[in-house]
CSV table of C-alpha atoms and ligand atoms in Angstrom, one decimal:
chain,number,residue,atom,x,y,z
A,30,MET,CA,58.5,-11.8,-2.1
A,31,SER,CA,62.3,-11.9,-2.8
A,32,ARG,CA,64.1,-15.1,-3.4
A,33,LEU,CA,66.2,-17.3,-1.1
A,34,ASN,CA,69.9,-16.8,-2.1
A,35,PHE,CA,73.3,-16.0,-0.5
A,36,ALA,CA,72.3,-12.4,0.0
A,37,ALA,CA,69.2,-13.5,1.9
A,38,LEU,CA,70.9,-15.8,4.4
A,39,ALA,CA,71.8,-13.0,6.8
A,40,GLY,CA,68.2,-11.9,7.1
A,41,LEU,CA,66.7,-15.2,8.1
A,42,GLY,CA,65.4,-15.6,11.6
A,43,SER,CA,67.7,-17.2,14.2
A,44,ALA,CA,65.6,-20.3,14.3
A,45,ILE,CA,66.5,-21.2,10.7
A,46,GLY,CA,69.8,-23.0,10.4
A,47,THR,CA,72.2,-21.7,7.7
A,48,PRO,CA,75.5,-23.2,6.3
A,49,ARG,CA,78.2,-22.9,8.9
A,50,TYR,CA,80.8,-22.5,6.2
A,51,ASP,CA,81.2,-20.2,3.2
A,52,ALA,CA,79.3,-22.2,0.6
A,53,ARG,CA,80.4,-19.8,-2.2
A,54,ARG,CA,84.0,-21.1,-1.8
A,55,ILE,CA,83.2,-24.8,-2.0
A,56,ALA,CA,84.6,-26.6,-5.1
A,57,ILE,CA,82.7,-29.4,-6.7
A,58,GLY,CA,83.9,-33.0,-6.1
A,59,ILE,CA,80.7,-34.9,-6.6
A,60,VAL,CA,78.4,-35.2,-9.6
A,61,HIS,CA,75.0,-36.4,-8.5
A,62,LEU,CA,72.6,-37.8,-11.2
A,63,GLY,CA,68.9,-37.4,-10.3
A,64,ILE,CA,68.8,-34.4,-8.0
A,65,GLY,CA,65.4,-35.0,-6.6
A,66,ALA,CA,63.9,-34.5,-3.1
A,67,PHE,CA,65.5,-37.6,-1.7
A,68,HIS,CA,69.1,-36.6,-2.5
A,69,ARG,CA,68.5,-33.1,-1.2
A,70,ALA,CA,67.1,-34.4,2.1
A,71,HIS,CA,69.6,-37.1,2.6
A,72,GLN,CA,73.1,-37.2,1.0
A,73,ALA,CA,73.2,-33.4,0.5
A,74,GLU,CA,72.4,-32.9,4.2
A,75,TYR,CA,75.2,-35.3,5.3
A,76,LEU,CA,77.6,-33.4,3.1
A,77,ASP,CA,76.4,-30.0,4.5
A,78,ASP,CA,77.4,-31.4,7.9
A,79,VAL,CA,80.8,-32.5,6.6
A,80,LEU,CA,81.5,-29.2,5.0
A,81,ALA,CA,80.7,-27.4,8.2
A,82,LEU,CA,83.1,-29.6,10.1
A,83,GLU,CA,86.1,-29.6,7.8
A,84,GLY,CA,85.4,-27.9,4.5
A,85,GLY,CA,86.9,-29.7,1.5
A,86,SER,CA,86.2,-29.8,-2.2
A,87,TRP,CA,83.0,-31.9,-1.9
A,88,GLY,CA,80.3,-29.6,-3.3
A,89,VAL,CA,77.7,-31.3,-5.5
A,90,CYS,CA,76.9,-30.7,-9.1
A,91,GLY,CA,73.3,-32.0,-9.3
A,92,VAL,CA,72.2,-33.2,-12.7
A,93,SER,CA,68.6,-33.6,-13.8
A,94,MET,CA,68.2,-36.3,-16.4
A,95,ARG,CA,64.7,-35.6,-17.7
A,96,SER,CA,63.4,-32.2,-16.8
A,97,ALA,CA,64.6,-28.6,-16.3
A,98,ASP,CA,62.3,-28.2,-13.2
A,99,VAL,CA,64.8,-28.6,-10.4
A,100,ARG,CA,67.4,-26.4,-12.1
A,101,GLU,CA,64.8,-23.7,-12.7
A,102,ARG,CA,63.9,-23.8,-9.0
A,103,LEU,CA,67.4,-24.0,-7.5
A,104,SER,CA,69.7,-22.1,-9.9
A,105,PRO,CA,68.1,-18.7,-9.2
A,106,GLN,CA,68.6,-19.3,-5.5
A,107,ASP,CA,72.3,-20.1,-5.6
A,108,GLY,CA,71.6,-23.8,-5.1
A,109,LEU,CA,70.3,-23.1,-1.6
A,110,TYR,CA,67.1,-24.7,-0.3
A,111,THR,CA,65.4,-25.5,3.0
A,112,SER,CA,65.5,-28.9,4.6
A,113,VAL,CA,62.3,-29.1,6.7
A,114,GLU,CA,62.2,-31.7,9.4
A,115,LYS,CA,58.7,-32.6,10.6
A,116,SER,CA,57.5,-34.7,13.5
A,117,PRO,CA,54.9,-34.5,16.3
A,118,ALA,CA,57.7,-32.8,18.3
A,119,GLY,CA,57.7,-29.9,15.9
A,120,THR,CA,59.3,-28.5,12.8
A,121,ARG,CA,62.9,-27.6,12.2
A,122,ARG,CA,64.4,-25.8,9.2
A,123,ARG,CA,67.9,-25.4,7.9
A,124,VAL,CA,69.2,-24.1,4.7
A,125,ILE,CA,71.6,-26.5,2.9
A,126,GLY,CA,74.6,-25.2,1.0
A,127,SER,CA,76.2,-28.3,-0.4
A,128,VAL,CA,74.6,-28.2,-3.8
A,129,ARG,CA,76.8,-25.8,-5.8
A,130,GLU,CA,75.6,-26.3,-9.4
A,131,ILE,CA,72.5,-27.7,-11.1
A,132,LEU,CA,72.6,-28.8,-14.7
A,133,PHE,CA,69.8,-30.2,-17.0
A,134,LEU,CA,71.2,-32.8,-19.3
A,135,GLY,CA,68.6,-31.9,-22.0
A,136,GLU,CA,70.0,-28.4,-22.3
A,137,GLU,CA,73.5,-28.5,-20.8
A,138,ARG,CA,75.0,-31.7,-22.2
A,139,PRO,CA,78.5,-30.3,-22.8
A,140,GLN,CA,78.7,-29.0,-19.2
A,141,VAL,CA,77.5,-32.3,-17.8
A,142,HIS,CA,80.1,-34.2,-19.8
A,143,ALA,CA,82.8,-31.8,-18.8
A,144,ARG,CA,82.0,-32.1,-15.1
A,145,LEU,CA,82.0,-35.9,-15.3
A,146,ALA,CA,85.3,-36.0,-17.2
A,147,ASP,CA,87.0,-33.5,-14.9
A,148,ALA,CA,89.6,-35.2,-12.6
A,149,ARG,CA,88.3,-33.1,-9.7
A,150,THR,CA,85.1,-35.1,-9.8
A,151,ARG,CA,85.9,-38.0,-7.6
A,152,ILE,CA,82.5,-39.5,-6.9
A,153,VAL,CA,79.4,-39.9,-9.1
A,154,SER,CA,76.4,-40.6,-7.0
A,155,LEU,CA,72.9,-41.6,-8.2
A,156,THR,CA,69.3,-41.4,-7.1
A,157,ILE,CA,67.5,-42.2,-10.4
A,158,THR,CA,64.8,-44.5,-8.9
A,159,GLU,CA,64.7,-48.2,-9.6
A,160,LYS,CA,63.5,-47.9,-13.2
A,161,GLY,CA,66.4,-45.6,-14.1
A,162,TYR,CA,68.8,-48.6,-14.2
A,163,CYS,CA,67.1,-50.2,-17.3
A,164,HIS,CA,67.6,-53.6,-15.7
A,165,ASP,CA,65.5,-56.7,-15.3
A,166,PRO,CA,64.3,-56.4,-11.7
A,167,ALA,CA,64.0,-60.2,-11.2
A,168,THR,CA,67.6,-60.9,-12.3
A,169,GLY,CA,69.4,-57.6,-11.9
A,170,ARG,CA,70.7,-57.9,-15.5
A,171,LEU,CA,70.9,-55.2,-18.1
A,172,ASN,CA,67.8,-55.0,-20.3
A,173,PHE,CA,69.4,-54.6,-23.8
A,174,ALA,CA,65.8,-54.3,-25.3
A,175,ASP,CA,65.3,-51.1,-23.4
A,176,PRO,CA,64.9,-48.3,-26.1
A,177,ASP,CA,67.1,-45.9,-24.1
A,178,ILE,CA,69.9,-48.5,-23.8
A,179,ALA,CA,69.6,-49.3,-27.5
A,180,HIS,CA,69.8,-45.5,-28.2
A,181,ASP,CA,72.9,-45.0,-25.9
A,182,LEU,CA,74.7,-48.0,-27.5
A,183,ALA,CA,74.0,-46.5,-30.9
A,184,HIS,CA,75.0,-43.0,-29.9
A,185,PRO,CA,77.6,-43.2,-27.1
A,186,GLY,CA,78.4,-39.5,-27.4
A,187,GLU,CA,74.8,-38.5,-26.6
A,188,PRO,CA,73.7,-40.8,-23.8
A,189,ARG,CA,70.3,-40.5,-22.2
A,190,THR,CA,70.7,-43.0,-19.4
A,191,ALA,CA,72.8,-42.9,-16.3
A,192,LEU,CA,74.6,-46.1,-17.5
A,193,GLY,CA,75.5,-44.4,-20.8
A,194,LEU,CA,76.7,-41.2,-19.1
A,195,ILE,CA,78.9,-43.1,-16.6
A,196,SER,CA,80.4,-45.3,-19.3
A,197,SER,CA,81.2,-42.4,-21.6
A,198,ALA,CA,82.6,-40.3,-18.7
A,199,LEU,CA,84.9,-43.2,-17.7
A,200,ASP,CA,85.9,-43.6,-21.3
A,201,ALA,CA,86.8,-39.9,-21.5
A,202,ARG,CA,88.8,-40.1,-18.3
A,203,ARG,CA,90.6,-43.3,-19.4
A,204,THR,CA,91.8,-41.7,-22.6
A,205,SER,CA,92.7,-38.3,-21.1
A,206,HIS,CA,94.0,-38.2,-17.5
A,207,GLY,CA,93.4,-41.8,-16.5
A,208,GLU,CA,91.8,-41.0,-13.1
A,209,PRO,CA,88.7,-43.0,-12.3
A,210,PHE,CA,85.8,-42.1,-10.0
A,211,SER,CA,83.7,-44.0,-7.5
A,212,VAL,CA,80.1,-44.7,-8.5
A,213,LEU,CA,77.8,-44.4,-5.5
A,214,CYS,CA,74.3,-45.8,-6.0
A,215,CYS,CA,71.8,-44.4,-3.4
A,216,ASP,CA,68.7,-46.1,-4.7
A,217,ASN,CA,66.7,-48.8,-2.9
A,218,LEU,CA,68.1,-51.8,-4.8
A,219,PRO,CA,69.6,-55.0,-3.4
A,220,HIS,CA,73.5,-55.1,-3.5
A,221,ASN,CA,73.1,-51.8,-5.3
A,222,GLY,CA,76.9,-51.2,-5.8
A,223,ALA,CA,77.6,-54.7,-7.2
A,224,MET,CA,74.4,-54.5,-9.3
A,225,VAL,CA,75.3,-51.1,-10.9
A,226,ARG,CA,78.8,-52.4,-11.5
A,227,GLY,CA,77.4,-55.3,-13.4
A,228,LEU,CA,75.1,-53.0,-15.4
A,229,VAL,CA,77.9,-50.5,-16.3
A,230,LEU,CA,80.2,-53.4,-17.2
A,231,ALA,CA,77.6,-55.0,-19.4
A,232,PHE,CA,76.8,-51.7,-21.1
A,233,ALA,CA,80.5,-50.7,-21.5
A,234,GLY,CA,81.4,-54.2,-22.7
A,235,ALA,CA,78.8,-54.0,-25.5
A,236,ARG,CA,80.5,-50.8,-26.6
A,237,ASP,CA,84.1,-51.7,-26.2
A,238,PRO,CA,85.5,-54.6,-24.1
A,239,THR,CA,88.7,-52.6,-23.4
A,240,LEU,CA,86.7,-49.9,-21.8
A,241,ALA,CA,84.8,-52.5,-19.6
A,242,ASN,CA,88.1,-54.0,-18.5
A,243,TRP,CA,89.5,-50.6,-17.6
A,244,ILE,CA,86.4,-49.8,-15.6
A,245,ALA,CA,86.5,-53.2,-13.8
A,246,GLU,CA,90.1,-52.6,-12.9
A,247,HIS,CA,90.0,-48.9,-11.9
A,248,ALA,CA,86.5,-47.7,-10.8
A,249,SER,CA,84.7,-48.7,-7.7
A,250,PHE,CA,81.0,-49.2,-6.9
A,251,PRO,CA,80.4,-49.1,-3.2
A,252,SER,CA,77.1,-50.4,-2.0
A,253,THR,CA,74.9,-48.3,0.3
A,254,MET,CA,71.9,-48.5,2.4
A,255,VAL,CA,70.0,-45.2,2.4
A,256,ASP,CA,67.1,-44.3,4.7
A,257,ARG,CA,64.9,-41.3,5.3
A,258,ILE,CA,61.2,-40.8,4.5
A,259,VAL,CA,60.9,-37.9,2.1
A,260,PRO,CA,57.4,-37.4,0.6
A,261,ALA,CA,57.1,-35.3,-2.5
A,262,THR,CA,57.1,-31.6,-1.7
A,263,THR,CA,53.6,-30.0,-2.0
A,264,LYS,CA,52.5,-26.4,-2.9
A,265,ALA,CA,51.4,-26.1,0.7
A,266,ASP,CA,54.9,-27.1,2.0
A,267,ILE,CA,56.4,-24.3,-0.2
A,268,SER,CA,54.0,-21.6,1.0
A,269,ASP,CA,54.2,-22.6,4.7
A,270,ASN,CA,58.0,-22.5,4.4
A,271,ASP,CA,58.0,-19.2,2.6
A,272,ALA,CA,55.8,-17.7,5.4
A,273,VAL,CA,58.4,-18.7,8.0
A,274,LEU,CA,61.5,-17.8,6.0
A,275,GLY,CA,60.1,-14.4,4.7
A,276,VAL,CA,61.7,-15.2,1.3
A,277,HIS,CA,60.6,-17.5,-1.4
A,278,ASP,CA,62.3,-21.0,-1.6
A,279,ALA,CA,61.0,-22.8,-4.7
A,280,ALA,CA,62.7,-26.1,-3.7
A,281,PRO,CA,62.3,-27.0,0.0
A,282,VAL,CA,62.3,-30.7,1.0
A,283,VAL,CA,60.2,-32.1,3.8
A,284,HIS,CA,61.3,-35.2,5.8
A,285,GLU,CA,61.2,-37.0,9.1
A,286,PRO,CA,63.9,-36.6,11.8
A,287,PHE,CA,65.3,-40.1,11.2
A,288,LYS,CA,68.1,-40.6,8.8
A,289,GLN,CA,70.6,-43.5,8.2
A,290,TRP,CA,73.3,-44.1,5.7
A,291,VAL,CA,75.5,-47.2,5.7
A,292,ILE,CA,78.2,-47.1,3.1
A,293,GLU,CA,80.7,-49.8,1.9
A,294,ASP,CA,84.1,-48.2,2.3
A,295,GLN,CA,85.4,-48.7,-1.2
A,296,PHE,CA,86.4,-45.4,-2.8
A,297,VAL,CA,89.1,-45.1,-5.4
A,298,ALA,CA,89.5,-41.4,-5.4
A,299,GLY,CA,88.8,-40.3,-1.8
A,300,ARG,CA,85.6,-39.4,0.0
A,301,PRO,CA,84.2,-37.0,2.4
A,302,ALA,CA,84.5,-37.9,6.1
A,303,TRP,CA,80.9,-39.1,6.3
A,304,GLU,CA,81.7,-41.1,9.4
A,305,ARG,CA,82.2,-37.9,11.3
A,306,VAL,CA,78.6,-36.9,10.7
A,307,GLY,CA,76.7,-40.0,11.5
A,308,ALA,CA,77.1,-42.3,8.5
A,309,GLU,CA,78.3,-45.8,9.1
A,310,LEU,CA,81.3,-46.9,6.9
A,311,VAL,CA,81.4,-50.7,6.9
A,312,ALA,CA,83.0,-53.6,5.0
A,313,ASP,CA,79.7,-55.3,4.2
A,314,VAL,CA,76.4,-53.4,3.6
A,315,ALA,CA,74.4,-56.4,2.6
A,316,PRO,CA,72.8,-57.2,6.0
A,317,PHE,CA,71.8,-53.6,6.5
A,318,GLU,CA,70.4,-53.3,3.0
A,319,ALA,CA,68.3,-56.5,3.3
A,320,MET,CA,67.0,-55.4,6.7
A,321,LYS,CA,65.9,-52.0,5.4
A,322,LEU,CA,64.5,-53.1,2.0
A,323,ARG,CA,62.5,-56.0,3.4
A,324,LEU,CA,61.3,-54.5,6.7
A,325,LEU,CA,60.9,-50.8,5.9
A,326,ASN,CA,60.2,-50.8,2.2
A,327,GLY,CA,58.4,-54.2,2.2
A,328,CYS,CA,56.0,-52.9,4.8
A,329,HIS,CA,55.7,-49.5,3.2
A,330,SER,CA,54.5,-51.1,0.0
A,331,THR,CA,52.2,-53.5,1.9
A,332,LEU,CA,50.5,-50.5,3.7
A,333,ALA,CA,50.4,-48.5,0.4
A,334,TYR,CA,48.6,-51.2,-1.6
A,335,LEU,CA,46.2,-52.5,1.0
A,336,GLY,CA,45.7,-49.0,2.5
A,337,PHE,CA,45.0,-47.4,-0.9
A,338,LEU,CA,42.5,-50.1,-1.7
A,339,ALA,CA,40.6,-49.5,1.6
A,340,GLY,CA,40.4,-45.8,0.7
A,341,TYR,CA,43.3,-44.2,2.6
A,342,GLU,CA,45.2,-41.4,1.0
A,343,TYR,CA,48.2,-41.2,3.4
A,344,ILE,CA,50.4,-43.8,5.1
A,345,TYR,CA,49.9,-42.2,8.6
A,346,GLN,CA,46.2,-42.8,8.3
A,347,VAL,CA,46.8,-46.5,7.4
A,348,ALA,CA,49.3,-46.8,10.3
A,349,ALA,CA,46.7,-45.4,12.7
A,350,ARG,CA,44.5,-48.5,12.1
A,351,PRO,CA,45.2,-51.3,14.6
A,352,GLU,CA,44.6,-54.1,12.1
A,353,TYR,CA,47.2,-52.7,9.7
A,354,VAL,CA,49.7,-52.3,12.5
A,355,THR,CA,49.0,-55.9,13.5
A,356,LEU,CA,49.5,-57.0,9.9
A,357,ILE,CA,52.9,-55.4,9.5
A,358,ARG,CA,54.1,-56.3,13.0
A,359,ARG,CA,53.4,-59.9,12.2
A,360,LEU,CA,54.7,-59.8,8.7
A,361,MET,CA,58.0,-58.4,10.1
A,362,ALA,CA,58.3,-60.7,13.0
A,363,GLU,CA,57.0,-64.0,11.5
A,364,GLU,CA,58.0,-63.8,7.8
A,365,ILE,CA,60.7,-61.1,7.2
A,366,THR,CA,62.9,-61.3,10.3
A,367,PRO,CA,63.6,-65.1,9.9
A,368,THR,CA,65.1,-64.3,6.5
A,369,LEU,CA,67.6,-61.7,7.8
A,370,ARG,CA,71.2,-61.8,8.8
A,371,VAL,CA,70.8,-59.1,11.4
A,372,PRO,CA,73.9,-56.9,11.6
A,373,ALA,CA,75.8,-57.0,14.9
A,374,ASN,CA,74.7,-54.4,17.4
A,375,VAL,CA,71.3,-54.0,15.8
A,376,ASP,CA,68.3,-54.7,18.0
A,377,VAL,CA,65.9,-55.8,15.3
A,378,ALA,CA,62.8,-55.8,17.5
A,379,ALA,CA,63.5,-52.1,18.4
A,380,TYR,CA,64.2,-51.4,14.7
A,381,ARG,CA,60.7,-52.8,13.8
A,382,SER,CA,58.9,-50.9,16.6
A,383,ALA,CA,60.7,-47.7,15.5
A,384,LEU,CA,59.5,-48.3,11.9
A,385,VAL,CA,55.9,-48.5,13.0
A,386,GLU,CA,56.3,-45.1,14.8
A,387,ARG,CA,57.9,-43.6,11.7
A,388,PHE,CA,55.0,-44.7,9.6
A,389,LYS,CA,52.6,-43.1,12.1
A,390,ASN,CA,54.2,-39.7,11.9
A,391,PRO,CA,51.1,-37.5,11.3
A,392,ALA,CA,53.2,-34.4,10.6
A,393,LEU,CA,54.5,-35.9,7.4
A,394,PRO,CA,51.6,-36.9,5.1
A,395,HIS,CA,53.0,-39.5,2.6
A,396,ARG,CA,50.6,-40.5,-0.2
A,397,THR,CA,49.9,-44.2,-0.5
A,398,GLN,CA,49.9,-43.7,-4.3
A,399,GLN,CA,53.4,-42.3,-4.3
A,400,ILE,CA,54.7,-45.5,-2.7
A,401,ALA,CA,52.5,-47.7,-4.8
A,402,MET,CA,54.1,-46.4,-8.1
A,403,ASP,CA,56.6,-48.5,-10.0
A,404,GLY,CA,55.7,-51.7,-8.1
A,405,SER,CA,57.1,-53.9,-10.9
A,406,GLN,CA,60.5,-52.5,-10.1
A,407,LYS,CA,60.1,-52.6,-6.3
A,408,LEU,CA,58.3,-55.9,-5.5
A,409,PRO,CA,61.3,-58.2,-6.1
A,410,GLN,CA,63.6,-56.7,-3.5
A,411,ARG,CA,60.8,-55.6,-1.1
A,412,LEU,CA,58.6,-58.7,-0.9
A,413,LEU,CA,59.6,-61.5,-3.3
A,414,GLY,CA,63.1,-62.1,-1.7
A,415,THR,CA,61.3,-62.8,1.6
A,416,VAL,CA,58.8,-65.1,-0.2
A,417,ARG,CA,61.6,-67.1,-1.9
A,418,ASP,CA,63.7,-67.5,1.3
A,419,ASN,CA,60.6,-68.7,3.2
A,420,LEU,CA,59.5,-71.1,0.5
A,421,ALA,CA,63.0,-72.6,0.5
A,422,ALA,CA,63.0,-73.0,4.3
A,423,GLY,CA,59.4,-74.3,4.4
A,424,ARG,CA,58.2,-71.3,6.4
A,425,SER,CA,55.0,-69.3,6.1
A,426,ILE,CA,54.5,-66.9,3.2
A,427,ASP,CA,50.9,-66.1,4.1
A,428,LEU,CA,51.1,-62.3,4.8
A,429,ALA,CA,53.7,-61.5,2.1
A,430,ALA,CA,51.4,-63.3,-0.3
A,431,LEU,CA,48.6,-61.0,0.8
A,432,ALA,CA,50.7,-58.0,0.1
A,433,VAL,CA,51.5,-59.3,-3.4
A,434,ALA,CA,47.8,-59.9,-4.0
A,435,GLY,CA,47.2,-56.3,-2.9
A,436,TRP,CA,49.6,-55.1,-5.5
A,437,MET,CA,47.8,-57.3,-8.1
A,438,ARG,CA,44.4,-55.8,-7.1
A,439,TYR,CA,45.9,-52.3,-7.3
A,440,VAL,CA,47.5,-52.7,-10.8
A,441,SER,CA,44.3,-54.1,-12.2
A,442,GLY,CA,43.4,-50.4,-12.6
A,443,SER,CA,40.1,-50.0,-10.9
A,444,ASP,CA,39.3,-49.6,-7.2
A,445,GLU,CA,36.6,-51.2,-5.1
A,446,ALA,CA,34.0,-48.6,-6.2
A,447,GLY,CA,34.9,-49.2,-9.9
A,448,ARG,CA,36.8,-45.9,-10.2
A,449,ALA,CA,39.9,-45.9,-12.3
A,450,ILE,CA,43.3,-46.1,-10.5
A,451,GLU,CA,46.0,-44.1,-12.1
A,452,VAL,CA,48.7,-46.8,-12.2
A,453,SER,CA,52.2,-45.3,-12.7
A,454,ASP,CA,54.6,-48.1,-13.7
A,455,PRO,CA,56.8,-49.0,-16.7
A,456,LEU,CA,54.6,-52.1,-17.1
A,457,ALA,CA,51.3,-50.2,-16.8
A,458,GLY,CA,50.4,-51.1,-20.4
A,459,GLU,CA,51.0,-54.8,-19.8
A,460,PHE,CA,48.9,-54.7,-16.6
A,461,ALA,CA,46.0,-53.1,-18.4
A,462,ARG,CA,46.1,-55.8,-21.1
A,463,ILE,CA,46.2,-58.6,-18.6
A,464,ALA,CA,43.4,-57.0,-16.5
A,465,THR,CA,41.2,-56.7,-19.5
A,466,ALA,CA,41.8,-60.2,-20.6
A,467,HIS,CA,40.8,-61.6,-17.2
A,468,SER,CA,38.1,-59.2,-16.1
A,469,GLY,CA,35.9,-60.8,-13.5
A,470,ASP,CA,38.3,-63.7,-13.0
A,471,PRO,CA,40.8,-63.2,-10.1
A,472,ALA,CA,42.5,-66.5,-10.6
A,473,GLY,CA,43.1,-65.7,-14.3
A,474,LEU,CA,44.3,-62.2,-13.3
A,475,ALA,CA,46.8,-63.7,-10.8
A,476,ARG,CA,48.0,-66.2,-13.4
A,477,GLY,CA,48.4,-63.4,-16.0
A,478,LEU,CA,50.4,-61.2,-13.7
A,479,LEU,CA,52.5,-64.0,-12.3
A,480,GLY,CA,53.5,-64.5,-16.0
A,481,LEU,CA,55.5,-61.3,-15.9
A,482,ARG,CA,59.0,-62.8,-15.7
A,483,THR,CA,60.8,-59.6,-15.1
A,484,VAL,CA,58.9,-59.3,-11.8
A,485,PHE,CA,58.4,-62.9,-10.7
A,486,GLY,CA,61.2,-64.7,-12.4
A,487,GLU,CA,60.8,-68.3,-13.6
A,488,ASP,CA,60.6,-69.9,-10.2
A,489,LEU,CA,57.7,-68.2,-8.4
A,490,PRO,CA,55.1,-68.8,-11.1
A,491,ALA,CA,56.0,-72.5,-11.0
A,492,ASP,CA,55.7,-72.7,-7.2
A,493,ALA,CA,52.3,-74.2,-6.3
A,494,ARG,CA,52.2,-72.9,-2.8
A,495,PHE,CA,52.9,-69.3,-3.8
A,496,VAL,CA,50.4,-69.4,-6.7
A,497,ALA,CA,47.7,-70.9,-4.5
A,498,LYS,CA,48.2,-68.3,-1.7
A,499,VAL,CA,48.3,-65.3,-4.0
A,500,THR,CA,45.3,-66.5,-5.9
A,501,ALA,CA,43.3,-67.1,-2.7
A,502,TRP,CA,44.1,-63.7,-1.4
A,503,LEU,CA,43.3,-61.9,-4.6
A,504,THR,CA,40.0,-63.8,-4.8
A,505,ALA,CA,39.2,-62.6,-1.3
A,506,LEU,CA,40.2,-59.0,-2.1
A,507,TYR,CA,37.7,-59.0,-5.0
A,508,ALA,CA,35.0,-60.8,-3.0
A,509,GLU,CA,35.2,-59.0,0.4
A,510,GLY,CA,37.2,-55.8,-0.2
A,511,ALA,CA,40.6,-54.9,1.3
A,512,ALA,CA,39.2,-53.8,4.7
A,513,ARG,CA,37.5,-57.1,5.5
A,514,THR,CA,40.2,-59.3,4.0
A,515,MET,CA,42.7,-57.5,6.1
A,516,ALA,CA,40.7,-57.9,9.3
A,517,ARG,CA,40.3,-61.6,8.5
A,518,ALA,CA,44.0,-62.0,7.7
A,519,VAL,CA,45.1,-60.7,11.1
A,520,GLY,CA,42.2,-62.4,12.9
A,521,ALA,CA,42.5,-65.8,11.3
A,522,ALA,CA,46.3,-65.8,11.4
A,523,GLY,CA,46.2,-64.7,15.0
B,755,LIG,C1,59.1,-45.6,-0.3
B,755,LIG,C2,60.6,-45.1,-0.1
B,755,LIG,O1,58.4,-44.4,-2.2
B,755,LIG,C3,58.7,-45.5,-1.7
B,755,LIG,O2,58.6,-46.6,-2.3
B,755,LIG,O3,59.0,-46.9,0.3
B,755,LIG,O4,60.9,-44.0,-0.8
B,755,LIG,C4,60.9,-44.9,1.4
B,755,LIG,O5,60.2,-43.8,1.9
B,755,LIG,C5,62.4,-44.7,1.6
B,755,LIG,O6,63.1,-45.8,1.1
B,755,LIG,C6,62.7,-44.5,3.1
B,755,LIG,O7,64.1,-44.6,3.3
């Protein structure tokens, strides 16, 4: 089978969308660090729409930080790939043209540095996942003990981390042409722009305070709220797509119809007209971000841990169970929503109902284990902020505490039948040590895990209400299993 590329576009069936502009002529204006499925299904699709409307020099140079895989898939196909939208209403496919170059840092470092230093690069965006920021999730501060950060401070010309790359690129720009860029974080972190700004300034300040001052004065770090459910692409997704296209696409992305992007309008070197293609450019992203992280991601993680423990492989299977739907509906209405500053013009009840429907999408199997990974990096913004706000206000923390206990049961490393769980997390080694030390003792396990300060901070392990709730739920999960504990939680609480 021949490969998807520019030459193949004309031969695709009329049901397949193709770029409505000459992608070959689009110059690069954005360097994106972490060119995974989420970027390709979200920001790159918005850009494809902007380019179709008004052209412009906003093509993407996608950089892979750790593996050559994406470059090997995309480069032979001129950066083109299929965006596959799936829902019970059917499947729609379109080829995206906005990714114009793909580089792998490990093998093309000089080209990556040159792109970042080039004054024509006006935005550097990122989807490097939570752990890519080398920060302490509980405080949002830079973790100077991280070996990659230590490496990058010792070798500023050969950075491995995004923070190191951004700092050295801004340094090169400061000392050559003096033009800054905007840093656009598109990861699910709270106050993501402000947080990344703090991390870059901390890193750059440790290298050279003059550089940090220059960055603080010239660069900008708009916050964003990004939303679209994009499960990892499977082999079956690739072969199904090939059969429809009639050519081989090694890098399709599969996603739901819904997408949302709320962006703080703070760009120092211009930006694409995203507002013309459905993005919301606002002065303050914080209320949107909290709503999305706590409602969507908080419930996603809850369903992932408690669903996995009860034996479900996919989120849509968990969301087909009435007791799980009751659990997240109540968690959202009773515990999360009271903590939110709901943005004007948002109907939060409708937003919550739409989330439940999105989780139910049977056309888009999303593995519970994919969402369960890296919980140490996700829990603070997804669930623990809600817990803190409710503790401070004297409100209930019951269901959020059950979700945290579900995470604890999961990271203990063996399931209800005693089979090993493959726990993927930067703290997996610590979890294993704690679980071994407290085997057969749920209260000890809860105490041990609550001692992880980078997850729980100093305050939560000292809060008797939180400790008691989490311990009681974890004990129940061991004694009764997830399915019965869940049923009891929604029955008893109802
Ligand atoms: C998910 C998110 O993998 C996860 O942890 O909760 O990737 C989620 O699908 C997106 O944030 C939806 O916008």
